[in-house]
Tab-separated table of C-alpha atoms in Angstrom:
chain	number	residue	atom	x	y	z
N	916	MET	CA	27.848	-24.388	-29.841
N	917	THR	CA	27.015	-20.708	-28.878
N	918	PRO	CA	28.833	-19.183	-25.961
N	919	ALA	CA	24.954	-19.051	-24.116
N	920	THR	CA	24.233	-22.980	-25.333
N	921	ARG	CA	28.223	-23.495	-23.973
N	922	GLN	CA	27.561	-21.424	-20.670
N	923	ILE	CA	23.879	-24.215	-20.267
N	924	CYS	CA	25.279	-27.037	-20.816
N	925	PHE	CA	27.816	-25.898	-18.127
N	926	ILE	CA	25.390	-24.983	-15.329
N	927	ASN	CA	23.504	-28.115	-15.772
N	928	ALA	CA	26.347	-30.123	-15.169
N	929	ALA	CA	26.867	-28.036	-11.794
N	930	HIS	CA	23.288	-28.871	-11.430
N	931	THR	CA	23.647	-32.519	-11.120
N	932	PHE	CA	26.180	-32.352	-9.419
N	933	THR	CA	24.761	-30.236	-6.659
N	934	HIS	CA	21.807	-32.606	-6.359
N	935	TYR	CA	24.210	-36.496	-6.927
N	936	GLY	CA	26.758	-34.495	-4.233
N	937	LEU	CA	24.106	-34.054	-1.196
N	938	LEU	CA	22.544	-37.677	-1.729
N	939	VAL	CA	25.544	-39.902	-2.471
N	940	LEU	CA	25.747	-40.310	1.952
N	941	ALA	CA	21.751	-41.380	1.431
N	942	THR	CA	22.870	-44.907	-0.340
N	943	ALA	CA	26.068	-45.208	0.857
N	944	VAL	CA	24.861	-45.188	4.490
N	945	LEU	CA	23.536	-48.886	3.687
N	946	ALA	CA	26.777	-49.991	2.958
N	947	MET	CA	28.571	-48.111	6.196
N	948	VAL	CA	26.369	-50.047	8.738
N	949	GLN	CA	28.127	-52.702	7.519
N	950	GLN	CA	31.526	-51.901	8.593
N	951	GLU	CA	30.227	-51.280	12.767
N	952	GLU	CA	33.422	-50.930	13.383
N	953	VAL	CA	34.054	-47.322	11.798
N	954	PHE	CA	30.439	-45.724	12.351
N	955	GLY	CA	28.876	-48.185	14.108
N	956	ALA	CA	25.785	-49.999	12.926
N	957	ASP	CA	23.083	-47.390	12.801
N	958	TYR	CA	20.711	-45.851	9.791
N	959	GLY	CA	19.653	-43.119	11.661
N	960	PRO	CA	23.451	-40.963	13.683
N	961	ILE	CA	25.145	-41.752	9.847
N	962	LEU	CA	21.911	-40.409	8.440
N	963	ALA	CA	22.286	-37.408	10.353
N	964	LEU	CA	26.205	-36.294	10.338
N	965	GLY	CA	25.632	-34.638	6.401
N	966	THR	CA	23.339	-32.181	8.782
N	967	ALA	CA	25.961	-29.500	8.673
N	968	MET	CA	26.786	-30.196	5.136
N	969	PHE	CA	22.926	-29.308	4.211
N	970	VAL	CA	22.918	-26.626	6.868
N	971	LEU	CA	25.761	-24.310	5.168
N	972	TYR	CA	24.645	-25.785	2.283
N	973	GLY	CA	21.214	-23.065	3.096
N	974	LEU	CA	22.581	-20.690	5.031
N	975	GLY	CA	26.027	-20.039	2.466
N	976	ALA	CA	23.402	-19.851	-0.227
N	977	LEU	CA	22.603	-16.024	1.353
N	978	PRO	CA	25.529	-14.232	0.481
N	979	MET	CA	26.358	-16.026	-2.798
N	980	GLY	CA	24.186	-13.007	-4.746
N	981	TRP	CA	26.277	-10.126	-3.528
N	982	LEU	CA	29.685	-12.523	-3.655
N	983	ALA	CA	28.934	-12.729	-7.425
N	984	ASP	CA	28.879	-8.985	-7.447
N	985	ARG	CA	31.870	-8.494	-6.208
N	986	PHE	CA	34.172	-11.810	-7.916
N	987	GLY	CA	32.091	-12.043	-10.535
N	988	ARG	CA	29.527	-15.149	-12.322
N	989	LYS	CA	32.922	-17.353	-13.611
N	990	ALA	CA	34.608	-17.157	-10.452
N	991	MET	CA	32.252	-18.148	-8.214
N	992	MET	CA	31.432	-21.317	-10.702
N	993	SER	CA	34.500	-22.288	-10.791
N	994	ALA	CA	34.723	-22.423	-6.996
N	995	PHE	CA	31.499	-24.311	-6.841
N	996	PHE	CA	33.201	-27.856	-9.086
N	997	LEU	CA	36.504	-27.143	-7.794
N	998	GLY	CA	35.470	-26.835	-3.961
N	999	SER	CA	32.526	-29.522	-3.974
N	1000	GLY	CA	33.943	-31.993	-6.169
N	1001	GLY	CA	37.340	-31.890	-3.526
N	1002	GLY	CA	35.063	-32.235	-0.625
N	1003	MET	CA	32.282	-35.435	-2.103
N	1004	ALA	CA	36.335	-36.372	-2.802
N	1005	LEU	CA	37.730	-36.110	0.719
N	1006	ALA	CA	34.935	-37.669	2.286
N	1007	GLY	CA	36.175	-40.701	0.967
N	1008	PHE	CA	39.069	-40.667	2.547
N	1009	VAL	CA	38.344	-40.092	6.346
N	1010	ALA	CA	39.184	-42.353	9.134
N	1011	GLY	CA	35.548	-41.870	11.527
N	1012	PRO	CA	32.636	-40.031	11.902
N	1013	TRP	CA	34.435	-36.693	12.482
N	1014	GLY	CA	36.337	-36.644	9.196
N	1015	LEU	CA	32.926	-37.880	7.256
N	1016	ALA	CA	30.896	-35.138	8.465
N	1017	VAL	CA	33.561	-32.069	7.881
N	1018	ALA	CA	34.165	-32.555	4.568
N	1019	LEU	CA	30.186	-33.067	3.877
N	1020	ALA	CA	29.637	-29.652	5.636
N	1021	MET	CA	32.611	-28.334	3.268
N	1022	MET	CA	31.344	-30.042	0.450
N	1023	GLY	CA	27.748	-28.307	1.459
N	1024	ALA	CA	29.390	-24.932	1.474
N	1025	PHE	CA	30.248	-25.022	-1.873
N	1026	SER	CA	27.439	-26.280	-3.240
N	1027	ALA	CA	25.276	-23.730	-1.897
N	1028	ILE	CA	27.537	-21.360	-4.575
N	1029	TYR	CA	24.846	-23.132	-7.466
N	1030	HIS	CA	21.432	-22.026	-6.845
N	1031	PRO	CA	21.238	-18.262	-6.395
N	1032	ILE	CA	23.920	-18.044	-9.086
N	1033	GLY	CA	23.889	-20.994	-11.913
N	1034	THR	CA	19.932	-20.415	-11.651
N	1035	ALA	CA	20.021	-16.774	-12.460
N	1036	ILE	CA	22.369	-17.255	-15.126
N	1037	ILE	CA	19.914	-20.079	-16.389
N	1038	ALA	CA	17.221	-17.164	-16.382
N	1039	GLU	CA	19.648	-14.549	-18.101
N	1040	ALA	CA	20.819	-17.517	-21.403
N	1041	GLY	CA	17.414	-19.131	-22.224
N	1042	GLY	CA	16.210	-15.739	-22.998
N	1043	ASP	CA	12.595	-15.268	-24.069
N	1044	ARG	CA	12.313	-18.975	-23.472
N	1045	VAL	CA	13.003	-20.061	-19.365
N	1046	GLY	CA	10.514	-21.791	-18.931
N	1047	ARG	CA	11.727	-24.272	-21.240
N	1048	ALA	CA	15.402	-23.045	-20.249
N	1049	MET	CA	14.416	-23.849	-16.419
N	1050	GLY	CA	12.470	-27.145	-17.680
N	1051	ILE	CA	15.529	-28.985	-19.245
N	1052	ASN	CA	18.269	-27.548	-15.559
N	1053	GLY	CA	15.566	-28.955	-13.797
N	1054	VAL	CA	16.032	-32.252	-15.657
N	1055	PHE	CA	19.640	-32.019	-14.810
N	1056	GLY	CA	19.315	-30.979	-11.613
N	1057	ASN	CA	17.141	-34.267	-11.480
N	1058	LEU	CA	19.473	-36.865	-13.476
N	1059	GLY	CA	21.630	-35.874	-10.456
N	1060	VAL	CA	18.808	-36.766	-7.859
N	1061	ALA	CA	17.847	-39.940	-9.740
N	1062	LEU	CA	21.577	-41.028	-10.324
N	1063	ALA	CA	22.724	-40.616	-6.758
N	1064	PRO	CA	20.993	-43.703	-4.990
N	1065	VAL	CA	22.158	-45.748	-8.256
N	1066	VAL	CA	25.576	-44.998	-8.728
N	1067	THR	CA	26.220	-44.727	-5.202
N	1068	ALA	CA	25.167	-48.237	-4.378
N	1069	PHE	CA	26.685	-49.826	-8.035
N	1070	LEU	CA	29.812	-48.342	-6.410
N	1071	ALA	CA	29.814	-49.020	-2.958
N	1072	ALA	CA	28.782	-52.773	-4.080
N	1073	GLN	CA	31.205	-53.225	-6.436
N	1074	PHE	CA	34.367	-51.323	-4.579
N	1075	GLY	CA	33.507	-50.006	-2.065
N	1076	TRP	CA	31.053	-46.666	-0.386
N	1077	ARG	CA	34.813	-44.776	-0.320
N	1078	TYR	CA	34.936	-45.182	-3.881
N	1079	ALA	CA	31.178	-43.483	-4.068
N	1080	PHE	CA	32.789	-40.194	-3.198
N	1081	VAL	CA	35.889	-40.080	-4.521
N	1082	ILE	CA	34.787	-41.213	-8.291
N	1083	PRO	CA	32.122	-38.380	-8.476
N	1084	GLY	CA	34.105	-35.602	-6.547
N	1085	LEU	CA	37.434	-36.551	-9.190
N	1086	VAL	CA	34.961	-36.479	-12.514
N	1087	CYS	CA	33.157	-32.931	-10.546
N	1088	MET	CA	36.853	-31.592	-10.483
N	1089	GLY	CA	37.345	-32.147	-14.258
N	1090	ILE	CA	34.810	-30.478	-15.521
N	1091	GLY	CA	35.252	-27.402	-12.774
N	1092	LEU	CA	39.076	-27.197	-14.995
N	1093	LEU	CA	36.958	-26.891	-18.112
N	1094	TYR	CA	35.525	-24.979	-17.023
N	1095	LEU	CA	37.798	-22.485	-16.603
N	1096	ARG	CA	38.814	-22.026	-19.674
N	1097	GLU	CA	34.848	-20.840	-20.807
N	1098	PRO	CA	35.488	-17.246	-21.279
N	1099	PRO	CA	32.215	-15.310	-18.209
N	1100	PHE	CA	28.958	-15.223	-19.814
N	1101	ASP	CA	27.220	-11.455	-20.800
N	1102	ALA	CA	23.902	-12.699	-22.998
N	1103	ARG	CA	23.852	-8.725	-24.372
N	1104	LYS	CA	26.863	-10.014	-25.990
N	1105	ALA	CA	25.584	-13.289	-26.390
N	1106	GLY	CA	23.086	-11.817	-28.164
N	1107	VAL	CA	20.337	-13.669	-26.224
N	1108	GLN	CA	16.668	-12.367	-27.529
N	1109	THR	CA	15.090	-11.000	-24.383
N	1110	ARG	CA	12.328	-8.497	-23.653
N	1111	PRO	CA	12.642	-5.478	-22.145
N	1112	PHE	CA	11.417	-5.914	-18.145
N	1113	PRO	CA	7.600	-4.741	-17.217
N	1114	VAL	CA	6.803	-2.521	-14.556
N	1115	ILE	CA	4.772	-4.233	-12.721
N	1116	PRO	CA	2.392	-3.342	-9.998
N	1117	ALA	CA	4.179	-3.178	-6.766
N	1118	ALA	CA	1.546	-5.064	-4.913
N	1119	ILE	CA	1.279	-8.127	-6.855
N	1120	VAL	CA	5.083	-8.549	-7.495
N	1121	ARG	CA	4.768	-8.040	-3.515
N	1122	ARG	CA	2.310	-11.119	-3.597
N	1123	ALA	CA	4.344	-13.751	-5.483
N	1124	VAL	CA	7.424	-12.833	-3.735
N	1125	ILE	CA	5.768	-13.800	-0.314
N	1126	SER	CA	4.212	-16.522	-1.652
N	1127	LEU	CA	7.604	-18.006	-2.723
N	1128	LEU	CA	9.078	-17.449	0.022
N	1129	MET	CA	6.469	-19.035	1.925
N	1130	ILE	CA	6.913	-22.574	-0.494
N	1131	ALA	CA	10.164	-22.294	-0.464
N	1132	THR	CA	10.167	-22.489	3.453
N	1133	VAL	CA	8.405	-25.601	3.093
N	1134	SER	CA	8.928	-27.368	0.034
N	1135	GLY	CA	12.657	-27.782	0.742
N	1136	LEU	CA	12.263	-29.517	3.409
N	1137	VAL	CA	9.797	-31.764	1.473
N	1138	PHE	CA	12.147	-32.228	-1.179
N	1139	ASN	CA	15.427	-32.858	0.288
N	1140	ALA	CA	13.063	-35.452	2.683
N	1141	TYR	CA	11.316	-37.499	-0.375
N	1142	THR	CA	14.558	-37.937	-1.761
N	1143	LEU	CA	17.213	-38.565	1.690
N	1144	LEU	CA	14.088	-40.983	2.794
N	1145	LEU	CA	13.774	-42.644	-1.280
N	1146	PRO	CA	15.996	-45.294	-1.319
N	1147	LYS	CA	15.497	-46.708	2.538
N	1148	LEU	CA	11.872	-46.652	1.253
N	1149	MET	CA	12.325	-49.262	-1.540
N	1150	GLN	CA	14.445	-51.355	0.497
N	1151	GLU	CA	11.473	-51.854	3.811
N	1152	ARG	CA	8.804	-52.126	1.608
N	1153	LEU	CA	10.112	-53.610	-1.965
N	1154	ALA	CA	13.917	-55.318	-1.271
N	1155	ASN	CA	14.453	-56.062	2.279
N	1156	ASN	CA	17.602	-57.388	1.609
N	1157	PRO	CA	21.000	-56.176	2.737
N	1158	ASP	CA	22.158	-58.227	-0.724
N	1159	LEU	CA	19.900	-56.224	-2.680
N	1160	LEU	CA	21.619	-52.882	-2.294
N	1161	PRO	CA	21.871	-51.866	-6.119
N	1162	VAL	CA	17.845	-53.183	-6.904
N	1163	VAL	CA	17.117	-50.888	-3.716
N	1164	GLY	CA	19.242	-48.001	-5.574
N	1165	LEU	CA	17.447	-48.772	-9.169
N	1166	LEU	CA	14.139	-48.676	-7.906
N	1167	ALA	CA	14.715	-45.867	-6.151
N	1168	PHE	CA	16.427	-44.086	-9.707
N	1169	LEU	CA	12.857	-45.238	-11.575
N	1170	ALA	CA	11.041	-43.385	-8.587
N	1171	THR	CA	13.248	-39.990	-9.666
N	1172	ILE	CA	13.690	-40.443	-12.914
N	1173	CYS	CA	10.094	-39.436	-13.405
N	1174	GLY	CA	10.364	-36.116	-11.854
N	1175	GLY	CA	13.058	-35.122	-13.866
N	1176	VAL	CA	10.686	-36.276	-16.788
N	1177	THR	CA	7.636	-34.067	-15.389
N	1178	GLN	CA	10.170	-30.465	-15.151
N	1179	TYR	CA	10.617	-30.950	-18.486
N	1180	THR	CA	7.575	-31.370	-19.386
N	1181	VAL	CA	6.582	-28.744	-16.968
N	1182	GLY	CA	9.126	-26.144	-18.306
N	1183	GLN	CA	7.504	-26.010	-21.757
N	1184	MET	CA	3.941	-25.386	-20.601
N	1185	ILE	CA	5.293	-22.885	-18.148
N	1186	ASP	CA	6.682	-20.569	-21.636
N	1187	ARG	CA	2.505	-20.927	-22.663
N	1188	LYS	CA	0.012	-21.085	-19.009
N	1189	THR	CA	0.627	-18.581	-16.221
N	1190	LEU	CA	2.087	-20.356	-13.686
N	1191	LYS	CA	-0.617	-20.519	-11.708
N	1192	SER	CA	-2.528	-22.998	-14.197
N	1193	VAL	CA	0.583	-25.269	-13.385
N	1194	PHE	CA	1.255	-25.381	-10.048
N	1195	MET	CA	-1.985	-26.473	-8.615
N	1196	PRO	CA	-2.215	-29.507	-9.669
N	1197	LEU	CA	1.082	-30.300	-8.987
N	1198	ALA	CA	0.102	-29.559	-4.896
N	1199	ILE	CA	-2.946	-31.308	-5.735
N	1200	VAL	CA	-0.858	-34.280	-6.230
N	1201	GLN	CA	1.332	-34.043	-3.409
N	1202	VAL	CA	-0.459	-34.208	-0.283
N	1203	PRO	CA	-2.458	-37.657	-1.007
N	1204	GLY	CA	0.031	-39.129	-2.497
N	1205	LEU	CA	2.360	-38.934	0.818
N	1206	LEU	CA	-0.111	-40.253	2.506
N	1207	ALA	CA	-0.973	-43.267	0.647
N	1208	LEU	CA	3.106	-44.123	0.980
N	1209	SER	CA	2.276	-43.856	4.699
N	1210	PHE	CA	1.143	-47.300	4.823
N	1211	LEU	CA	1.182	-48.763	1.018
N	1212	ASP	CA	3.507	-51.889	0.642
N	1213	GLY	CA	4.480	-54.131	-2.284
N	1214	TRP	CA	4.904	-52.967	-6.023
N	1215	ALA	CA	2.253	-50.194	-5.615
N	1216	VAL	CA	5.095	-48.124	-3.903
N	1217	LEU	CA	6.809	-47.462	-7.410
N	1218	PRO	CA	4.067	-45.817	-9.249
N	1219	ILE	CA	2.605	-43.832	-6.460
N	1220	SER	CA	6.455	-42.757	-5.519
N	1221	ALA	CA	7.014	-41.702	-9.139
N	1222	MET	CA	3.822	-39.781	-8.862
N	1223	VAL	CA	4.523	-37.994	-5.591
N	1224	ALA	CA	7.909	-36.975	-7.146
N	1225	ALA	CA	7.094	-35.768	-10.509
N	1226	ALA	CA	4.986	-33.411	-8.113
N	1227	ILE	CA	7.763	-32.267	-6.063
N	1228	PHE	CA	10.549	-31.906	-8.634
N	1229	GLY	CA	7.703	-30.578	-11.517
N	1230	GLN	CA	6.826	-27.916	-8.741
N	1231	VAL	CA	10.888	-26.583	-8.821
N	1232	THR	CA	10.439	-25.384	-12.229
N	1233	VAL	CA	7.275	-23.779	-10.983
N	1234	ASN	CA	8.727	-21.768	-8.746
N	1235	GLU	CA	12.464	-21.662	-10.063
N	1236	THR	CA	9.900	-19.869	-12.772
N	1237	MET	CA	7.878	-17.230	-10.673
N	1238	THR	CA	11.256	-15.464	-9.721
N	1239	ALA	CA	12.310	-15.247	-13.619
N	1240	ARG	CA	8.498	-13.721	-14.040
N	1241	TYR	CA	8.188	-11.238	-11.236
N	1242	VAL	CA	11.924	-10.059	-10.119
N	1243	ALA	CA	14.185	-7.187	-12.759
N	1244	PRO	CA	17.349	-9.174	-13.760
N	1245	GLU	CA	19.705	-7.308	-11.619
N	1246	LEU	CA	17.814	-8.568	-8.432
N	1247	ARG	CA	17.415	-11.963	-9.337
N	1248	ALA	CA	20.961	-13.412	-8.189
N	1249	LYS	CA	20.040	-11.153	-4.858
N	1250	LEU	CA	16.384	-12.760	-4.029
N	1251	TYR	CA	17.136	-16.201	-5.044
N	1252	SER	CA	19.874	-16.443	-2.914
N	1253	ILE	CA	17.374	-15.209	-0.123
N	1254	ARG	CA	15.445	-17.831	-1.650
N	1255	PHE	CA	17.753	-20.889	-1.735
N	1256	THR	CA	18.863	-19.669	2.272
N	1257	VAL	CA	15.161	-19.996	2.933
N	1258	GLY	CA	14.600	-22.868	1.436
N	1259	PHE	CA	17.357	-24.248	1.819
N	1260	LEU	CA	17.578	-23.666	5.497
N	1261	GLY	CA	13.913	-26.403	5.401
N	1262	ALA	CA	15.983	-28.832	4.012
N	1263	ALA	CA	18.601	-28.854	6.652
N	1264	LEU	CA	16.251	-30.074	9.106
N	1265	ALA	CA	15.403	-32.740	6.282
N	1266	SER	CA	18.473	-35.001	7.492
N	1267	PRO	CA	17.866	-34.695	11.540
N	1268	LEU	CA	14.411	-35.158	10.760
N	1269	VAL	CA	14.182	-38.398	8.924
N	1270	GLY	CA	16.828	-40.052	10.752
N	1271	PHE	CA	14.514	-39.443	14.346
N	1272	LEU	CA	11.111	-40.686	13.100
N	1273	HIS	CA	12.527	-43.747	11.844
N	1274	GLU	CA	14.698	-44.291	14.963
N	1275	ALA	CA	11.358	-43.991	16.840
N	1276	THR	CA	8.678	-45.741	14.762
N	1277	GLY	CA	11.597	-48.462	12.818
N	1278	ASP	CA	10.298	-47.911	9.469
N	1279	MET	CA	8.832	-44.284	7.524
N	1280	ALA	CA	5.589	-44.022	7.456
N	1281	LEU	CA	5.158	-41.763	10.569
N	1282	ALA	CA	8.208	-39.638	8.258
N	1283	MET	CA	5.623	-40.044	4.868
N	1284	VAL	CA	2.625	-38.786	7.358
N	1285	VAL	CA	4.694	-35.555	8.546
N	1286	LEU	CA	5.555	-34.917	4.890
N	1287	ALA	CA	1.451	-34.731	3.038
N	1288	GLY	CA	0.784	-31.781	7.044
N	1289	VAL	CA	4.038	-30.119	5.621
N	1290	ALA	CA	2.683	-30.015	1.699
N	1291	SER	CA	-0.224	-29.069	2.712
N	1292	VAL	CA	0.951	-25.131	3.124
N	1293	THR	CA	1.931	-25.304	-0.768
N	1294	LEU	CA	-1.050	-25.718	-1.023
N	1295	GLY	CA	-2.972	-23.466	0.539
N	1296	CYS	CA	0.661	-20.835	-1.146
N	1297	ALA	CA	-0.763	-22.195	-4.294
N	1298	LEU	CA	-4.039	-20.891	-4.077
N	1299	TRP	CA	-2.804	-17.775	-3.147
N	1300	PHE	CA	-0.412	-17.002	-5.868
N	1301	PRO	CA	-1.794	-14.462	-8.167
N	1302	ASN	CA	-2.426	-15.950	-11.887
N	1303	ARG	CA	-1.934	-12.968	-14.520
N	1304	PRO	CA	-2.148	-13.473	-18.145
N	1305	GLU	CA	0.937	-10.414	-18.192
N	1306	GLU	CA	3.118	-13.291	-17.477
N	1307	LEU	CA	2.342	-15.048	-21.085
N	1308	LYS	CA	2.784	-11.203	-22.259
N	1309	PRO	CA	4.349	-8.842	-20.713
N	1310	GLU	CA	3.585	-5.967	-22.330
N	1311	MET	CA	0.234	-6.007	-20.719
N	1312	TRP	CA	1.754	-5.296	-17.227
N	1313	SER	CA	1.551	-1.299	-18.473
N	1314	ARG	CA	-1.973	-1.723	-18.518
N	1315	ALA	CA	-2.708	-2.759	-15.059
N	1316	ALA	CA	-0.127	-0.643	-13.613
N	1317	ALA	CA	-1.304	2.217	-14.629
N	1318	PRO	CA	-3.387	4.796	-12.998
N	1319	ALA	CA	-7.134	4.305	-12.838
N	1320	PRO	CA	-9.096	7.113	-14.721
N	1321	ALA	CA	-11.449	10.135	-12.711
N	1322	GLU	CA	-14.254	9.773	-12.772
């Protein structure tokens, strides 16, 4: 493999472990409530133990671009593998709620490294086909989302919930040890073909960046809340029996994997179409889909939840490519840091919000209605985002940036 391909493989694996680790608790909690003497028997309070994890995951992203400038991207990604894997494994050895919260917080702090640094590496290693690279990378991230419920459910049912944290944590650390042997990546030295970044009019860049940050604020909450509540939604609507925990994980996996497939398709489309033309259909689907899930019951939940997952996850690829198209390479890691911090702060609200709404109502109906309201903001941002043919032909930006001739 070329240095660029090897780098992409490691970064894709990191994306998988990022989302996998953050969602282990969402399914493990269904087994943990059966051990009342350790964590209690209530779903909401145990799920809320992940709040610090998501807060540090969000806030921790902010300085990562600057830290990468000082310590290098390789050092930061190595810390990601070893630190987040170590925190995940540690969560399997804790003796009570506070210990679990601390271990999860450690995992969240190191997981914050991935998105600002890993996404910037993918944007460079992808060369002229950054949409395809982002789409494939998104598939790996959503593979982590999809595998988390089904693998966690299997490990918890077969060996106990502690192994659901320990085993993937050790695997993540093992990959980190392999990554330590990989030389630092430089796109220019690796021979990656890229076009010079064009000069884009400042007003258009501002509009794109403002849209991106607004989208990040609400989409982070919708994405995280939806992936957190999906196992519980499947249990309530399709498999409301403690003995069917593996079935719950499988159903959540089937719904989520549709999102992963969509991200690959969206990545291919982005290299041929403007971002807005791909973004609009995905934004339109989310609101009615989430509203439908607030009242549907039985097997109809599965295709609708898959459709919503496809729209939510496909949008992620669009959002990440926005930065690659409108922000110069030397500023991307810093903007990714800001963007992911804004998004993850919204995501940090997901765990307590879902827990509170479920405790207050006893089911997930109100939570779906609230998410539909939040997703309507994304639709407004999609309508406002610039729709520029210059995205596909960057050489045209020079004409857009040139002052109008005097009459």
